[in-house]
Each structure stands twice: as C-alpha cells, then as structure tokens.
JSON list of C-alpha atoms in Angstrom, two decimals:
[
{"chain": "A", "resi": 1, "resn": "MET", "atom": "CA", "xyz": [136.42, -100.77, 95.40]},
{"chain": "A", "resi": 2, "resn": "GLU", "atom": "CA", "xyz": [136.30, -97.02, 95.45]},
{"chain": "A", "resi": 3, "resn": "HIS", "atom": "CA", "xyz": [139.12, -94.84, 94.25]},
{"chain": "A", "resi": 4, "resn": "HIS", "atom": "CA", "xyz": [139.49, -91.10, 94.84]},
{"chain": "A", "resi": 5, "resn": "LYS", "atom": "CA", "xyz": [141.74, -88.64, 93.12]},
{"chain": "A", "resi": 6, "resn": "VAL", "atom": "CA", "xyz": [143.22, -85.69, 94.95]},
{"chain": "A", "resi": 7, "resn": "GLY", "atom": "CA", "xyz": [140.93, -82.77, 95.49]},
{"chain": "A", "resi": 8, "resn": "CYS", "atom": "CA", "xyz": [143.22, -79.77, 95.15]},
{"chain": "A", "resi": 9, "resn": "ALA", "atom": "CA", "xyz": [142.64, -79.49, 91.41]},
{"chain": "A", "resi": 10, "resn": "LYS", "atom": "CA", "xyz": [140.39, -76.47, 91.83]},
{"chain": "A", "resi": 11, "resn": "LYS", "atom": "CA", "xyz": [143.42, -74.46, 92.92]},
{"chain": "A", "resi": 12, "resn": "LYS", "atom": "CA", "xyz": [145.95, -74.71, 90.10]},
{"chain": "A", "resi": 13, "resn": "ILE", "atom": "CA", "xyz": [148.97, -73.36, 91.96]},
{"chain": "A", "resi": 14, "resn": "THR", "atom": "CA", "xyz": [152.44, -74.80, 91.61]},
{"chain": "A", "resi": 15, "resn": "ASN", "atom": "CA", "xyz": [155.21, -73.72, 93.97]},
{"chain": "A", "resi": 16, "resn": "SER", "atom": "CA", "xyz": [153.18, -70.69, 94.97]},
{"chain": "A", "resi": 17, "resn": "GLY", "atom": "CA", "xyz": [153.99, -70.69, 98.64]},
{"chain": "A", "resi": 18, "resn": "GLN", "atom": "CA", "xyz": [150.37, -69.73, 99.25]},
{"chain": "A", "resi": 19, "resn": "PRO", "atom": "CA", "xyz": [148.40, -71.69, 101.81]},
{"chain": "A", "resi": 20, "resn": "ALA", "atom": "CA", "xyz": [146.13, -74.30, 100.31]},
{"chain": "A", "resi": 21, "resn": "ALA", "atom": "CA", "xyz": [142.50, -73.26, 100.10]},
{"chain": "A", "resi": 22, "resn": "ALA", "atom": "CA", "xyz": [140.01, -74.76, 102.51]},
{"chain": "A", "resi": 23, "resn": "GLY", "atom": "CA", "xyz": [137.84, -77.31, 100.78]},
{"chain": "A", "resi": 24, "resn": "GLY", "atom": "CA", "xyz": [135.77, -80.38, 101.09]},
{"chain": "A", "resi": 25, "resn": "SER", "atom": "CA", "xyz": [138.07, -83.12, 99.81]},
{"chain": "A", "resi": 26, "resn": "ILE", "atom": "CA", "xyz": [140.11, -85.35, 102.09]},
{"chain": "A", "resi": 27, "resn": "SER", "atom": "CA", "xyz": [143.29, -83.86, 100.59]},
{"chain": "A", "resi": 28, "resn": "ASP", "atom": "CA", "xyz": [142.19, -80.29, 101.24]},
{"chain": "A", "resi": 29, "resn": "GLN", "atom": "CA", "xyz": [141.11, -81.17, 104.77]},
{"chain": "A", "resi": 30, "resn": "VAL", "atom": "CA", "xyz": [144.47, -82.78, 105.60]},
{"chain": "A", "resi": 31, "resn": "ILE", "atom": "CA", "xyz": [146.35, -79.71, 104.39]},
{"chain": "A", "resi": 32, "resn": "GLU", "atom": "CA", "xyz": [144.03, -77.40, 106.29]},
{"chain": "A", "resi": 33, "resn": "LEU", "atom": "CA", "xyz": [144.39, -79.39, 109.54]},
{"chain": "A", "resi": 34, "resn": "VAL", "atom": "CA", "xyz": [148.18, -79.58, 109.25]},
{"chain": "A", "resi": 35, "resn": "ASN", "atom": "CA", "xyz": [148.40, -75.84, 108.52]},
{"chain": "A", "resi": 36, "resn": "GLN", "atom": "CA", "xyz": [146.22, -75.12, 111.57]},
{"chain": "A", "resi": 37, "resn": "ARG", "atom": "CA", "xyz": [148.68, -77.07, 113.74]},
{"chain": "A", "resi": 38, "resn": "ARG", "atom": "CA", "xyz": [151.60, -75.22, 112.18]},
{"chain": "A", "resi": 39, "resn": "ALA", "atom": "CA", "xyz": [149.94, -71.82, 112.68]},
{"chain": "A", "resi": 40, "resn": "ALA", "atom": "CA", "xyz": [149.26, -72.59, 116.36]},
{"chain": "A", "resi": 41, "resn": "SER", "atom": "CA", "xyz": [153.00, -73.12, 116.76]},
{"chain": "A", "resi": 42, "resn": "GLY", "atom": "CA", "xyz": [153.96, -70.00, 114.79]},
{"chain": "A", "resi": 43, "resn": "ILE", "atom": "CA", "xyz": [155.14, -71.94, 111.73]},
{"chain": "A", "resi": 44, "resn": "ARG", "atom": "CA", "xyz": [154.29, -70.72, 108.22]},
{"chain": "A", "resi": 45, "resn": "ALA", "atom": "CA", "xyz": [151.58, -72.48, 106.28]},
{"chain": "A", "resi": 46, "resn": "LEU", "atom": "CA", "xyz": [152.52, -75.05, 103.66]},
{"chain": "A", "resi": 47, "resn": "GLY", "atom": "CA", "xyz": [151.79, -74.12, 100.05]},
{"chain": "A", "resi": 48, "resn": "TRP", "atom": "CA", "xyz": [150.15, -76.67, 97.77]},
{"chain": "A", "resi": 49, "resn": "ASN", "atom": "CA", "xyz": [152.46, -78.18, 95.13]},
{"chain": "A", "resi": 50, "resn": "SER", "atom": "CA", "xyz": [151.33, -80.16, 92.09]},
{"chain": "A", "resi": 51, "resn": "ILE", "atom": "CA", "xyz": [154.53, -82.27, 91.90]},
{"chain": "A", "resi": 52, "resn": "LEU", "atom": "CA", "xyz": [154.22, -83.41, 95.53]},
{"chain": "A", "resi": 53, "resn": "THR", "atom": "CA", "xyz": [150.49, -83.96, 95.06]},
{"chain": "A", "resi": 54, "resn": "GLY", "atom": "CA", "xyz": [151.09, -86.19, 92.04]},
{"chain": "A", "resi": 55, "resn": "ALA", "atom": "CA", "xyz": [153.79, -88.18, 93.85]},
{"chain": "A", "resi": 56, "resn": "ALA", "atom": "CA", "xyz": [151.58, -88.54, 96.95]},
{"chain": "A", "resi": 57, "resn": "GLN", "atom": "CA", "xyz": [148.65, -89.74, 94.84]},
{"chain": "A", "resi": 58, "resn": "THR", "atom": "CA", "xyz": [150.84, -92.25, 93.00]},
{"chain": "A", "resi": 59, "resn": "HIS", "atom": "CA", "xyz": [152.08, -93.63, 96.31]},
{"chain": "A", "resi": 60, "resn": "ALA", "atom": "CA", "xyz": [148.59, -93.77, 97.85]},
{"chain": "A", "resi": 61, "resn": "ASP", "atom": "CA", "xyz": [147.28, -95.66, 94.81]},
{"chain": "A", "resi": 62, "resn": "TYR", "atom": "CA", "xyz": [150.25, -98.03, 94.91]},
{"chain": "A", "resi": 63, "resn": "ILE", "atom": "CA", "xyz": [149.82, -98.81, 98.62]},
{"chain": "A", "resi": 64, "resn": "ALA", "atom": "CA", "xyz": [146.05, -99.31, 98.28]},
{"chain": "A", "resi": 65, "resn": "SER", "atom": "CA", "xyz": [146.42, -101.68, 95.33]},
{"chain": "A", "resi": 66, "resn": "SER", "atom": "CA", "xyz": [149.55, -103.60, 96.40]},
{"chain": "A", "resi": 67, "resn": "GLY", "atom": "CA", "xyz": [149.45, -103.48, 100.19]},
{"chain": "A", "resi": 68, "resn": "SER", "atom": "CA", "xyz": [153.12, -102.45, 100.19]},
{"chain": "A", "resi": 69, "resn": "SER", "atom": "CA", "xyz": [154.35, -99.09, 101.45]},
{"chain": "A", "resi": 70, "resn": "SER", "atom": "CA", "xyz": [157.65, -99.26, 99.57]},
{"chain": "A", "resi": 71, "resn": "LEU", "atom": "CA", "xyz": [158.08, -96.39, 97.13]},
{"chain": "A", "resi": 72, "resn": "PRO", "atom": "CA", "xyz": [157.24, -97.27, 93.53]},
{"chain": "A", "resi": 73, "resn": "HIS", "atom": "CA", "xyz": [159.38, -94.38, 92.28]},
{"chain": "A", "resi": 74, "resn": "SER", "atom": "CA", "xyz": [162.51, -92.50, 93.22]},
{"chain": "A", "resi": 75, "resn": "VAL", "atom": "CA", "xyz": [162.16, -89.92, 95.98]},
{"chain": "A", "resi": 76, "resn": "ASN", "atom": "CA", "xyz": [164.47, -87.71, 93.94]},
{"chain": "A", "resi": 77, "resn": "SER", "atom": "CA", "xyz": [161.88, -87.60, 91.16]},
{"chain": "A", "resi": 78, "resn": "THR", "atom": "CA", "xyz": [160.10, -84.82, 93.06]},
{"chain": "A", "resi": 79, "resn": "GLY", "atom": "CA", "xyz": [163.09, -82.52, 92.50]},
{"chain": "A", "resi": 80, "resn": "PHE", "atom": "CA", "xyz": [163.11, -81.25, 96.08]},
{"chain": "A", "resi": 81, "resn": "SER", "atom": "CA", "xyz": [166.33, -80.97, 98.09]},
{"chain": "A", "resi": 82, "resn": "TYR", "atom": "CA", "xyz": [164.54, -81.72, 101.36]},
{"chain": "A", "resi": 83, "resn": "TRP", "atom": "CA", "xyz": [161.66, -84.17, 101.36]},
{"chain": "A", "resi": 84, "resn": "ALA", "atom": "CA", "xyz": [159.54, -86.16, 103.83]},
{"chain": "A", "resi": 85, "resn": "GLU", "atom": "CA", "xyz": [156.40, -88.25, 103.74]},
{"chain": "A", "resi": 86, "resn": "ASN", "atom": "CA", "xyz": [153.67, -89.24, 106.19]},
{"chain": "A", "resi": 87, "resn": "LEU", "atom": "CA", "xyz": [151.47, -92.29, 105.62]},
{"chain": "A", "resi": 88, "resn": "ALA", "atom": "CA", "xyz": [148.24, -93.21, 107.37]},
{"chain": "A", "resi": 89, "resn": "LEU", "atom": "CA", "xyz": [145.73, -96.04, 107.05]},
{"chain": "A", "resi": 90, "resn": "VAL", "atom": "CA", "xyz": [142.38, -95.12, 108.56]},
{"chain": "A", "resi": 91, "resn": "PRO", "atom": "CA", "xyz": [138.81, -96.45, 108.38]},
{"chain": "A", "resi": 92, "resn": "GLU", "atom": "CA", "xyz": [136.84, -94.93, 105.52]},
{"chain": "A", "resi": 93, "resn": "SER", "atom": "CA", "xyz": [133.95, -94.05, 107.82]},
{"chain": "A", "resi": 94, "resn": "GLY", "atom": "CA", "xyz": [133.99, -90.85, 109.83]},
{"chain": "A", "resi": 95, "resn": "ASN", "atom": "CA", "xyz": [136.42, -87.97, 109.59]},
{"chain": "A", "resi": 96, "resn": "VAL", "atom": "CA", "xyz": [139.16, -89.55, 107.46]},
{"chain": "A", "resi": 97, "resn": "ALA", "atom": "CA", "xyz": [141.38, -86.45, 107.32]},
{"chain": "A", "resi": 98, "resn": "GLY", "atom": "CA", "xyz": [141.01, -85.79, 111.04]},
{"chain": "A", "resi": 99, "resn": "GLN", "atom": "CA", "xyz": [141.87, -89.40, 111.91]},
{"chain": "A", "resi": 100, "resn": "ALA", "atom": "CA", "xyz": [145.01, -89.31, 109.72]},
{"chain": "A", "resi": 101, "resn": "VAL", "atom": "CA", "xyz": [146.28, -86.03, 111.18]},
{"chain": "A", "resi": 102, "resn": "SER", "atom": "CA", "xyz": [145.45, -87.16, 114.71]},
{"chain": "A", "resi": 103, "resn": "ASN", "atom": "CA", "xyz": [147.50, -90.32, 114.16]},
{"chain": "A", "resi": 104, "resn": "TRP", "atom": "CA", "xyz": [150.45, -88.26, 112.90]},
{"chain": "A", "resi": 105, "resn": "VAL", "atom": "CA", "xyz": [150.22, -85.89, 115.87]},
{"chain": "A", "resi": 106, "resn": "GLY", "atom": "CA", "xyz": [150.49, -88.93, 118.16]},
{"chain": "A", "resi": 107, "resn": "SER", "atom": "CA", "xyz": [153.70, -90.13, 116.46]},
{"chain": "A", "resi": 108, "resn": "SER", "atom": "CA", "xyz": [156.87, -88.15, 117.14]},
{"chain": "A", "resi": 109, "resn": "GLY", "atom": "CA", "xyz": [158.40, -88.82, 113.71]},
{"chain": "A", "resi": 110, "resn": "HIS", "atom": "CA", "xyz": [155.24, -87.98, 111.77]},
{"chain": "A", "resi": 111, "resn": "TYR", "atom": "CA", "xyz": [154.60, -84.92, 113.92]},
{"chain": "A", "resi": 112, "resn": "ALA", "atom": "CA", "xyz": [158.16, -83.71, 113.32]},
{"chain": "A", "resi": 113, "resn": "ASN", "atom": "CA", "xyz": [157.56, -83.96, 109.55]},
{"chain": "A", "resi": 114, "resn": "MET", "atom": "CA", "xyz": [154.39, -81.87, 109.91]},
{"chain": "A", "resi": 115, "resn": "MET", "atom": "CA", "xyz": [156.19, -79.17, 111.88]},
{"chain": "A", "resi": 116, "resn": "ARG", "atom": "CA", "xyz": [159.52, -78.93, 110.04]},
{"chain": "A", "resi": 117, "resn": "ASP", "atom": "CA", "xyz": [160.32, -75.87, 107.98]},
{"chain": "A", "resi": 118, "resn": "TYR", "atom": "CA", "xyz": [159.07, -77.27, 104.68]},
{"chain": "A", "resi": 119, "resn": "ALA", "atom": "CA", "xyz": [157.56, -74.84, 102.20]},
{"chain": "A", "resi": 120, "resn": "TYR", "atom": "CA", "xyz": [155.28, -77.10, 100.14]},
{"chain": "A", "resi": 121, "resn": "THR", "atom": "CA", "xyz": [153.00, -80.08, 100.47]},
{"chain": "A", "resi": 122, "resn": "GLY", "atom": "CA", "xyz": [150.85, -82.43, 98.47]},
{"chain": "A", "resi": 123, "resn": "VAL", "atom": "CA", "xyz": [148.32, -85.03, 99.62]},
{"chain": "A", "resi": 124, "resn": "GLY", "atom": "CA", "xyz": [146.98, -88.12, 97.90]},
{"chain": "A", "resi": 125, "resn": "PHE", "atom": "CA", "xyz": [144.48, -90.70, 99.08]},
{"chain": "A", "resi": 126, "resn": "SER", "atom": "CA", "xyz": [142.91, -93.92, 97.93]},
{"chain": "A", "resi": 127, "resn": "CYS", "atom": "CA", "xyz": [140.02, -95.69, 99.63]},
{"chain": "A", "resi": 128, "resn": "ARG", "atom": "CA", "xyz": [139.38, -99.40, 99.19]},
{"chain": "A", "resi": 129, "resn": "GLN", "atom": "CA", "xyz": [137.62, -102.11, 101.17]},
{"chain": "A", "resi": 130, "resn": "GLY", "atom": "CA", "xyz": [136.58, -99.79, 103.99]},
{"chain": "A", "resi": 131, "resn": "TYR", "atom": "CA", "xyz": [139.98, -98.14, 104.55]},
{"chain": "A", "resi": 132, "resn": "CYS", "atom": "CA", "xyz": [141.73, -95.07, 103.20]},
{"chain": "A", "resi": 133, "resn": "VAL", "atom": "CA", "xyz": [145.44, -94.69, 102.58]},
{"chain": "A", "resi": 134, "resn": "ILE", "atom": "CA", "xyz": [146.48, -91.08, 103.11]},
{"chain": "A", "resi": 135, "resn": "VAL", "atom": "CA", "xyz": [149.90, -89.90, 101.92]},
{"chain": "A", "resi": 136, "resn": "GLN", "atom": "CA", "xyz": [151.22, -86.39, 102.65]},
{"chain": "A", "resi": 137, "resn": "GLN", "atom": "CA", "xyz": [154.50, -85.33, 101.12]},
{"chain": "A", "resi": 138, "resn": "PHE", "atom": "CA", "xyz": [156.52, -82.30, 102.19]},
{"chain": "A", "resi": 139, "resn": "GLY", "atom": "CA", "xyz": [159.27, -80.52, 100.30]},
{"chain": "A", "resi": 140, "resn": "SER", "atom": "CA", "xyz": [161.59, -77.52, 100.17]}
]
C-alpha cells in the first residue's frame, strides 16, 4: 500500500487568498486545474488553506483505509461558515488529478462546488491498491 501526503507544503500560506502555486503533486495539480476552470468562467482563483488541506487529507486517509466516505470529524471543525467537499476515486495510473477534476466537471453537484464563490481550498489524497481517493474541500 502506498500513502501520499498533500503536496502544498512548499507554500506555507494560510488564508492568504492567493492562488495556489503550480506544482507537481496531485494536490497542486487538482487546485491548478480547478482554478483554470474558474478563471475561464471569470471566477476568482481559490487560495490554498492549511486547515482545509488538513481536513481533506484526514478524510482521504480515512476513506482509503476504511472504505467509508462518512466524515470522521465534524464539518464545523474547519471553522468556515460556508463549506463543501468533492470526493473522487480514480485509478492510480495516468493523470490522477485530471481524472478527478474531469469526473467532477461531469457531475452537476461537484461542478457547482468547484464554481461557487468560495475563497479557499485544500486537497488531500491517498493511494492504495491501484486507486487514489481525492478529496477537495472548499470554504469561505
């Protein structure tokens, strides 16, 4: 079993409102792809947030180890007034981030979460047995 931690650590910004930096990790790629979609629709980029990232990683790890998508913690623990989450399960081979975002674009509820007027985001992922669980959380 392989386990990955989030990759945004190189950019230590909390509640900055700044767009997440482009990078090589699955987490960075998801944020970059979602922000590209938002920009194409004239919506501001999501800023990276350490609280949402931690909560997303905790949930991704929980899903990958338990097989259950129920939340292991209170949604209110993020401290955000408005909050949403997208989940994806994609094969570990290929473009994992691209597959996750593509799946969300094809789902009206997930797409709406991506395009709502949230200010911040965090992404976690965990890969096991040939599949990756991707969790993106949004907050304002």
